[in-house]
Short mmCIF file of C-alpha atoms in Angstrom, two decimals:
data_model
loop_
_atom_site.label_atom_id
_atom_site.label_comp_id
_atom_site.label_asym_id
_atom_site.label_seq_id
_atom_site.Cartn_x
_atom_site.Cartn_y
_atom_site.Cartn_z
CA UNK A 4 -22.57 -58.20 4.04
CA UNK A 5 -22.07 -61.49 6.28
CA UNK A 6 -20.85 -60.44 9.70
CA UNK A 7 -18.95 -63.16 11.74
CA UNK A 8 -17.94 -62.34 15.36
CA UNK A 9 -15.79 -65.00 17.48
CA UNK A 10 -16.48 -65.12 21.32
CA UNK A 11 -13.48 -65.18 23.08
CA UNK A 12 -13.42 -66.20 27.01
CA UNK A 13 -11.28 -63.72 29.08
CA UNK A 14 -10.59 -66.45 31.51
CA UNK A 15 -9.52 -69.28 29.17
CA UNK A 16 -5.93 -69.81 27.81
CA UNK A 17 -3.79 -67.51 26.13
CA UNK A 18 -5.46 -66.27 23.15
CA UNK A 19 -3.34 -67.99 20.44
CA UNK A 20 -4.38 -71.39 22.20
CA UNK A 21 -8.28 -70.91 22.08
CA UNK A 22 -9.92 -72.78 19.33
CA UNK A 23 -11.79 -71.21 16.41
CA UNK A 24 -13.50 -71.66 13.42
CA UNK A 25 -12.53 -70.40 9.85
CA UNK A 26 -15.39 -71.00 7.85
CA UNK A 27 -15.91 -74.58 8.22
CA UNK A 28 -12.41 -75.44 9.17
CA UNK A 29 -12.30 -75.94 13.00
CA UNK A 30 -8.98 -75.29 14.45
CA UNK A 31 -7.87 -76.18 18.06
CA UNK A 32 -5.82 -73.30 18.19
CA UNK A 33 -5.24 -70.12 16.57
CA UNK A 34 -1.40 -70.70 15.61
CA UNK A 35 -1.50 -71.02 11.73
CA UNK A 36 1.46 -72.33 9.83
CA UNK A 37 1.80 -69.79 6.99
CA UNK A 38 2.50 -70.91 3.22
CA UNK A 39 6.58 -70.87 2.89
CA UNK A 40 8.37 -71.66 -0.28
CA UNK A 41 11.03 -74.09 0.66
CA UNK A 42 12.03 -75.34 -2.71
CA UNK A 43 12.28 -79.10 -1.87
CA UNK A 44 10.31 -80.23 -5.10
CA UNK A 45 13.88 -81.08 -6.95
CA UNK A 46 12.69 -83.60 -9.48
CA UNK A 47 11.37 -83.47 -13.18
CA UNK A 48 7.61 -83.58 -12.17
CA UNK A 49 7.34 -81.19 -9.28
CA UNK A 50 6.30 -83.83 -7.18
CA UNK A 51 6.17 -83.64 -3.32
CA UNK A 52 8.49 -86.13 -1.79
CA UNK A 53 8.80 -87.75 1.50
CA UNK A 54 10.66 -85.11 2.84
CA UNK A 55 7.43 -82.69 2.20
CA UNK A 56 5.33 -85.62 4.13
CA UNK A 57 7.88 -85.48 7.01
CA UNK A 58 8.20 -81.80 7.03
CA UNK A 59 4.53 -81.06 7.53
CA UNK A 60 3.81 -84.14 9.70
CA UNK A 61 6.57 -82.46 12.29
CA UNK A 62 4.39 -79.06 12.26
CA UNK A 63 0.71 -80.87 12.71
CA UNK A 64 0.10 -79.21 16.15
CA UNK A 65 -0.61 -76.30 14.19
CA UNK A 66 -4.14 -75.16 14.32
CA UNK A 67 -3.65 -74.68 10.53
CA UNK A 68 -1.11 -76.06 8.07
CA UNK A 69 -1.03 -73.54 4.89
CA UNK A 70 1.07 -75.34 2.61
CA UNK A 71 3.74 -73.87 0.24
CA UNK A 72 2.06 -72.34 -2.47
CA UNK A 73 1.98 -75.03 -5.31
CA UNK A 74 1.49 -74.09 -9.31
CA UNK A 75 -2.02 -74.73 -10.60
CA UNK A 76 -0.56 -75.69 -14.23
CA UNK A 77 2.45 -76.02 -16.35
CA UNK A 78 2.05 -72.34 -17.41
CA UNK A 79 1.79 -71.25 -13.89
CA UNK A 80 5.47 -72.09 -12.73
CA UNK A 81 8.01 -69.33 -11.78
CA UNK A 82 10.41 -70.63 -9.55
CA UNK A 83 12.50 -73.59 -9.09
CA UNK A 84 11.89 -76.83 -7.49
CA UNK A 85 8.50 -75.61 -6.00
CA UNK A 86 5.76 -78.31 -6.42
CA UNK A 87 2.51 -78.55 -8.59
CA UNK A 88 -0.82 -79.70 -8.06
CA UNK A 89 -2.15 -80.37 -11.52
CA UNK A 90 -0.99 -83.72 -12.23
CA UNK A 91 -2.09 -87.09 -11.16
CA UNK A 92 1.61 -87.72 -9.82
CA UNK A 93 1.53 -84.56 -7.81
CA UNK A 94 -2.04 -85.61 -6.59
CA UNK A 95 -0.93 -89.01 -4.96
CA UNK A 96 2.20 -87.58 -3.95
CA UNK A 97 0.00 -84.60 -2.19
CA UNK A 98 -2.20 -87.35 -0.67
CA UNK A 99 0.59 -88.93 1.08
CA UNK A 100 1.45 -85.38 2.64
CA UNK A 101 -1.98 -84.86 3.77
CA UNK A 102 -2.85 -88.55 4.92
CA UNK A 103 0.35 -88.31 7.62
CA UNK A 104 -0.65 -84.86 8.72
CA UNK A 105 -4.23 -86.04 9.21
CA UNK A 106 -2.94 -89.16 10.99
CA UNK A 107 -0.85 -86.50 13.21
CA UNK A 108 -4.12 -84.97 14.10
CA UNK A 109 -3.69 -81.89 11.79
CA UNK A 110 -5.58 -79.88 9.12
CA UNK A 111 -4.02 -78.72 5.74
CA UNK A 112 -5.00 -76.54 3.29
CA UNK A 113 -3.21 -76.31 -0.38
CA UNK A 114 -2.32 -72.61 -1.56
CA UNK A 115 -2.96 -72.28 -5.23
CA UNK A 116 -0.08 -70.24 -7.04
CA UNK A 117 0.29 -68.37 -10.36
CA UNK A 118 3.35 -66.60 -11.38
CA UNK A 119 1.94 -64.59 -13.99
CA UNK A 120 4.55 -62.37 -15.61
CA UNK A 121 6.80 -62.84 -12.22
CA UNK A 122 8.47 -65.59 -14.40
CA UNK A 123 11.07 -66.25 -16.97
CA UNK A 124 11.08 -68.09 -20.25
CA UNK A 125 13.69 -70.68 -18.44
CA UNK A 126 10.45 -72.35 -16.54
CA UNK A 127 8.21 -71.99 -19.72
CA UNK A 128 10.16 -73.93 -22.31
CA UNK A 129 11.17 -70.79 -23.72
CA UNK A 130 7.67 -69.14 -23.97
CA UNK A 131 7.35 -65.61 -22.89
CA UNK A 132 5.67 -65.19 -19.64
CA UNK A 133 2.00 -63.70 -19.79
CA UNK A 134 0.65 -61.15 -17.28
CA UNK A 135 -2.25 -58.35 -17.36
CA UNK A 136 -0.32 -56.23 -19.68
CA UNK A 137 2.89 -55.93 -21.36
CA UNK A 138 4.63 -53.99 -18.40
CA UNK A 139 7.63 -55.60 -16.90
CA UNK A 140 7.04 -56.11 -12.97
CA UNK A 141 10.68 -55.50 -12.50
CA UNK A 142 11.45 -58.86 -10.38
CA UNK A 143 13.85 -61.68 -10.10
CA UNK A 144 12.98 -65.25 -10.98
CA UNK A 145 14.66 -68.10 -9.62
CA UNK A 146 15.41 -70.51 -12.61
CA UNK A 147 17.40 -73.61 -12.96
CA UNK A 148 20.16 -71.54 -14.27
CA UNK A 149 20.14 -69.08 -11.23
CA UNK A 150 18.39 -65.66 -10.51
CA UNK A 151 17.23 -63.88 -13.87
CA UNK A 152 15.46 -60.51 -14.41
CA UNK A 153 12.03 -60.61 -15.52
CA UNK A 154 11.27 -59.50 -19.06
CA UNK A 155 8.49 -57.42 -20.84
CA UNK A 156 5.39 -60.14 -20.59
CA UNK A 157 2.88 -60.54 -23.31
CA UNK A 158 -0.64 -59.33 -22.62
CA UNK A 159 -2.94 -62.15 -21.69
CA UNK A 160 -5.71 -62.64 -24.11
CA UNK A 161 -9.44 -63.36 -23.03
CA UNK A 162 -8.64 -67.01 -23.80
CA UNK A 163 -5.47 -66.91 -21.72
CA UNK A 164 -7.54 -65.40 -18.62
CA UNK A 165 -10.30 -67.96 -19.18
CA UNK A 166 -7.70 -70.77 -19.21
CA UNK A 167 -5.82 -69.57 -15.79
CA UNK A 168 -9.38 -69.55 -14.37
CA UNK A 169 -10.13 -72.99 -15.59
CA UNK A 170 -6.19 -74.17 -14.15
CA UNK A 171 -7.45 -72.71 -10.94
CA UNK A 172 -10.73 -74.58 -10.57
CA UNK A 173 -8.88 -78.01 -11.64
CA UNK A 174 -5.97 -77.17 -9.12
CA UNK A 175 -8.78 -76.86 -6.44
CA UNK A 176 -10.62 -80.36 -7.50
CA UNK A 177 -7.32 -81.92 -7.34
CA UNK A 178 -6.71 -80.68 -4.12
CA UNK A 179 -9.72 -82.16 -2.81
CA UNK A 180 -8.99 -85.38 -4.30
CA UNK A 181 -5.71 -85.31 -2.51
CA UNK A 182 -7.16 -84.92 0.79
CA UNK A 183 -6.62 -81.40 1.67
CA UNK A 184 -9.19 -79.54 4.20
CA UNK A 185 -9.37 -76.90 1.63
CA UNK A 186 -7.48 -74.35 -0.37
CA UNK A 187 -6.25 -70.63 -0.31
CA UNK A 188 -6.07 -68.60 -2.86
CA UNK A 189 -2.44 -66.71 -3.08
CA UNK A 190 -3.56 -63.31 -4.24
CA UNK A 191 -0.50 -61.69 -2.46
CA UNK A 192 3.06 -60.70 -3.22
CA UNK A 193 3.86 -60.05 -7.00
CA UNK A 194 2.26 -62.77 -8.68
CA UNK A 195 -0.60 -63.22 -11.33
CA UNK A 196 -3.66 -61.96 -9.36
CA UNK A 197 -1.58 -59.56 -7.34
CA UNK A 198 -0.29 -58.07 -10.93
CA UNK A 199 -4.30 -57.96 -12.16
CA UNK A 200 -4.63 -55.67 -8.91
CA UNK A 201 -1.79 -53.40 -9.40
CA UNK A 202 -2.78 -50.37 -11.49
CA UNK A 203 0.54 -49.99 -12.86
CA UNK A 204 0.82 -53.47 -14.10
CA UNK A 205 -2.61 -53.60 -15.36
CA UNK A 206 -3.22 -51.30 -18.06
CA UNK A 207 -5.85 -53.35 -19.58
CA UNK A 208 -8.84 -51.73 -21.56
CA UNK A 209 -11.45 -54.72 -21.04
CA UNK A 210 -13.11 -55.49 -17.82
CA UNK A 211 -10.30 -57.00 -16.30
CA UNK A 212 -8.81 -53.30 -16.36
CA UNK A 213 -12.15 -51.21 -15.51
CA UNK A 214 -12.41 -53.80 -12.60
CA UNK A 215 -9.06 -55.02 -11.42
CA UNK A 216 -10.73 -57.27 -8.92
CA UNK A 217 -12.57 -59.16 -11.47
CA UNK A 218 -10.18 -61.98 -12.19
CA UNK A 219 -9.69 -62.98 -8.23
CA UNK A 220 -13.66 -62.83 -7.86
CA UNK A 221 -14.16 -65.18 -10.67
CA UNK A 222 -11.04 -67.35 -9.35
CA UNK A 223 -12.80 -67.48 -6.03
CA UNK A 224 -15.94 -68.33 -7.75
CA UNK A 225 -14.31 -71.28 -9.79
CA UNK A 226 -12.37 -72.74 -7.02
CA UNK A 227 -15.32 -72.66 -4.30
CA UNK A 228 -17.62 -74.66 -6.82
CA UNK A 229 -14.98 -77.71 -5.95
CA UNK A 230 -15.75 -77.70 -2.37
CA UNK A 231 -18.90 -77.85 -0.01
CA UNK A 232 -19.47 -74.97 2.46
CA UNK A 233 -16.78 -72.39 3.39
CA UNK A 234 -13.12 -74.00 2.70
CA UNK A 235 -11.71 -71.64 0.25
CA UNK A 236 -9.45 -68.80 1.87
CA UNK A 237 -7.85 -65.71 0.31
CA UNK A 238 -4.52 -64.15 1.03
CA UNK A 239 -3.82 -60.61 0.16
CA UNK A 240 -0.97 -58.25 0.90
CA UNK A 241 -2.38 -54.43 0.14
CA UNK A 242 0.93 -52.95 2.48
CA UNK A 243 3.35 -54.77 -0.25
CA UNK A 244 6.07 -52.25 -1.08
CA UNK A 245 9.91 -52.35 -2.29
CA UNK A 246 10.55 -53.15 1.20
CA UNK A 247 9.43 -56.57 0.96
CA UNK A 248 11.27 -57.34 -2.19
CA UNK A 249 13.57 -55.01 -3.57
CA UNK A 250 14.01 -55.30 -7.27
CA UNK A 251 17.23 -55.03 -9.43
CA UNK A 252 16.43 -51.98 -11.48
CA UNK A 253 13.67 -49.63 -12.47
CA UNK A 254 10.39 -47.98 -10.63
CA UNK A 255 8.89 -50.58 -8.57
CA UNK A 256 5.28 -50.79 -9.38
CA UNK A 257 4.14 -52.18 -5.53
CA UNK A 258 3.29 -49.03 -3.41
CA UNK A 259 0.79 -49.08 -0.42
CA UNK A 260 -0.23 -45.44 -1.36
CA UNK A 261 -3.67 -43.96 -0.25
CA UNK A 262 -5.26 -45.18 -3.95
CA UNK A 263 -3.72 -48.71 -3.58
CA UNK A 264 -5.27 -49.31 0.21
CA UNK A 265 -8.63 -47.54 -1.27
CA UNK A 266 -8.76 -50.19 -3.87
CA UNK A 267 -8.45 -53.09 -1.38
CA UNK A 268 -11.21 -51.79 0.65
CA UNK A 269 -13.40 -52.12 -2.28
CA UNK A 270 -12.18 -55.32 -2.91
CA UNK A 271 -12.37 -56.79 0.38
CA UNK A 272 -15.96 -55.88 0.98
CA UNK A 273 -16.38 -57.40 -2.22
CA UNK A 274 -14.66 -60.73 -0.99
CA UNK A 275 -17.24 -60.58 2.06
CA UNK A 276 -20.21 -61.42 -0.14
CA UNK A 277 -18.24 -64.63 -1.46
CA UNK A 278 -18.08 -67.72 0.36
CA UNK A 279 -14.54 -67.57 1.42
CA UNK A 280 -13.71 -69.02 4.73
CA UNK A 281 -11.16 -66.75 6.00
CA UNK A 282 -9.02 -63.37 4.81
CA UNK A 283 -5.55 -63.99 5.05
CA UNK A 284 -3.81 -60.51 5.42
CA UNK A 285 0.01 -59.72 5.33
CA UNK A 286 0.76 -56.42 7.17
CA UNK A 287 3.31 -53.75 5.99
CA UNK A 288 6.84 -54.78 6.08
CA UNK A 289 9.23 -53.89 9.28
CA UNK A 290 10.62 -50.44 8.05
CA UNK A 291 8.25 -49.68 5.58
CA UNK A 292 7.02 -46.18 5.27
CA UNK A 293 4.20 -45.92 8.11
CA UNK A 294 5.23 -49.02 9.70
CA UNK A 295 5.92 -49.08 13.44
CA UNK A 296 9.56 -48.50 13.81
CA UNK A 297 9.95 -46.96 10.40
CA UNK A 298 11.34 -43.42 10.15
CA UNK A 299 8.61 -41.03 11.04
CA UNK A 300 6.62 -43.67 12.39
CA UNK A 301 5.68 -44.22 15.95
CA UNK A 302 7.69 -46.95 17.77
CA UNK A 303 11.30 -48.35 17.64
CA UNK A 304 13.15 -51.00 15.50
CA UNK A 305 11.30 -54.50 16.04
CA UNK A 306 8.12 -52.65 17.22
CA UNK A 307 4.91 -54.73 17.24
CA UNK A 308 2.73 -54.82 13.93
CA UNK A 309 0.28 -52.10 13.69
CA UNK A 310 -3.22 -53.65 14.69
CA UNK A 311 -5.09 -50.85 13.31
CA UNK A 312 -3.68 -52.04 9.50
CA UNK A 313 -5.70 -55.36 9.91
CA UNK A 314 -8.82 -53.67 11.84
CA UNK A 315 -9.18 -51.34 8.69
CA UNK A 316 -10.10 -54.49 6.83
CA UNK A 317 -11.83 -56.20 9.87
CA UNK A 318 -14.63 -53.77 9.40
CA UNK A 319 -14.69 -54.39 5.51
CA UNK A 320 -14.94 -58.11 5.95
CA UNK A 321 -17.85 -60.03 7.38
CA UNK A 322 -15.66 -63.64 8.16
CA UNK A 323 -12.45 -64.69 10.05
CA UNK A 324 -9.22 -63.06 9.31
CA UNK A 325 -5.80 -64.46 10.00
CA UNK A 326 -3.06 -61.90 10.80
CA UNK A 327 0.38 -62.25 8.93
CA UNK A 328 3.89 -60.88 9.11
CA UNK A 329 6.47 -59.94 12.08
CA UNK A 330 4.22 -61.25 14.81
CA UNK A 331 5.24 -63.11 18.17
CA UNK A 332 3.88 -65.15 20.92
CA UNK A 333 2.77 -61.79 22.66
CA UNK A 334 1.88 -59.49 19.56
CA UNK A 335 -0.05 -62.69 18.29
CA UNK A 336 -2.17 -62.86 21.50
CA UNK A 337 -2.28 -59.08 21.59
CA UNK A 338 -4.26 -58.56 18.12
CA UNK A 339 -6.49 -61.65 18.86
CA UNK A 340 -7.54 -59.82 22.07
CA UNK A 341 -7.95 -56.90 20.56
CA UNK A 342 -10.87 -58.26 18.34
CA UNK A 343 -8.54 -57.30 15.17
CA UNK A 344 -7.99 -60.75 13.90
CA UNK A 345 -9.01 -64.07 14.65
CA UNK A 346 -5.74 -66.30 14.16
CA UNK A 347 -2.06 -65.28 13.34
CA UNK A 348 0.25 -66.99 10.94
CA UNK A 349 3.74 -67.40 11.56
CA UNK A 350 6.35 -68.33 8.66
CA UNK A 351 9.77 -68.48 9.91
CA UNK A 352 9.23 -69.28 13.55
CA UNK A 353 7.61 -72.66 12.15
CA UNK A 354 10.67 -73.25 9.84
CA UNK A 355 13.09 -73.59 13.14
CA UNK A 356 10.18 -74.62 15.59
CA UNK A 357 8.32 -77.57 14.33
CA UNK A 358 6.75 -77.44 18.11
CA UNK A 359 5.78 -73.92 17.84
CA UNK A 360 2.44 -74.59 19.46
CA UNK A 361 3.77 -76.09 22.65
CA UNK A 362 6.89 -73.43 22.70
CA UNK A 363 4.20 -70.87 22.80
CA UNK A 364 1.90 -72.85 25.48
CA UNK A 365 4.76 -73.47 27.87
CA UNK A 366 6.68 -70.38 27.35
CA UNK A 367 9.95 -72.31 25.85
CA UNK A 368 12.53 -70.30 24.26
CA UNK A 369 12.41 -70.26 20.17
CA UNK A 370 14.97 -71.56 17.78
CA UNK A 371 16.45 -69.57 15.11
CA UNK A 372 16.43 -70.63 11.69
CA UNK A 373 19.26 -70.99 9.18
CA UNK A 374 18.18 -68.64 6.30
CA UNK A 375 20.88 -70.30 4.11
CA UNK A 376 19.01 -73.43 3.72
CA UNK A 377 15.44 -71.64 2.99
CA UNK A 378 15.81 -72.61 -0.56
CA UNK A 379 18.92 -75.02 -0.23
CA UNK A 380 17.06 -78.30 -0.98
CA UNK A 381 17.64 -81.40 0.83
CA UNK A 382 16.99 -82.47 4.54
CA UNK A 383 19.32 -79.77 6.43
CA UNK A 384 17.43 -76.94 7.19
CA UNK A 385 13.98 -78.74 6.43
CA UNK A 386 13.17 -81.74 8.65
CA UNK A 387 16.17 -81.53 11.07
CA UNK A 388 15.04 -78.98 13.62
CA UNK A 389 14.54 -80.43 16.86
CA UNK A 390 11.62 -79.81 19.48
CA UNK A 391 12.32 -78.01 22.23
CA UNK A 392 15.41 -80.01 24.01
CA UNK A 393 14.50 -79.38 27.60
CA UNK A 394 16.55 -76.36 28.55
CA UNK A 395 15.01 -73.84 30.84
CA UNK A 396 12.06 -71.40 29.31
CA UNK A 397 13.34 -67.95 28.56
CA UNK A 398 13.15 -65.55 31.32
CA UNK A 399 13.23 -68.23 33.96
#
């Protein structure tokens, strides 16, 4: 295992504002913008627009921007109005985004996304989605015609798996040509790679079933080949449960039980042997069993994320770790000071606070986001959140 250790100067500024290296990505601060789907690519080609360029430019003070998940191919699609990163038009448009972020002094990586069975024929020209096995993931897919329940997919063939890996590799090369500083592989949530990691959805009797992490490891190898050094991150969500995204019906396949966590232990240890720039770990949902503030768990509602859940994987992964889910300024600083993470990513806080880094630095109050505009399209609730308007900092 390659062991990584970041030295923190206790006499320096608050932990979130100290520089850090994530592989070959050099960050001036540890405030990371998490990948956040905003559904603004409302065009036939799923091409990023000038709104995307403005949105990310406004947030370029982040130590690192992890752009919204982008589809690695047409067959990967599973959500309306999400951009892709597999055509020349998309590559050209993304280069405009990366160019303006770099002009503003920022750093940005692309997140590579494949929906797998968490999709619908409406996205795929009538074709049935494919997944690890013919098991309905019990999710809801946002299609052009509205919300649709997922169906029982067809099981991917060996040729399908090879094609998916090739799609990831091609998307990584596209991202590099578009000027991204690296890529992140979306292996979290309820999508293709997470489906292969899930023993209830992956019932294969071949090598991708006996070693459920095999697909992710092969994708990491294929994607890393497009980059020099360590510029490929991996996002995981071992604690994902029904609390994160309630299904419409049926038994939900994602449970953060002891066997699931043990499976992820082994996977993270294997990732530590790959040229991975960082591990981006999503913590347990507030109110989920075992979470701070949940029934029968220590803490009250709104309690801080459990640093121990991140420390579990810190001991297994030799590289930098980004903690995510439910953090604020104080809890973000605390988990870094405790040595359980090297950086912290924020999603909704960055939606409403494009100047989040300076608000953290100066102790300014934070604006609240309008959840009704998260996927609504257009500029409202996307590029119209102001920087700090000059009011007195909270608590003063």
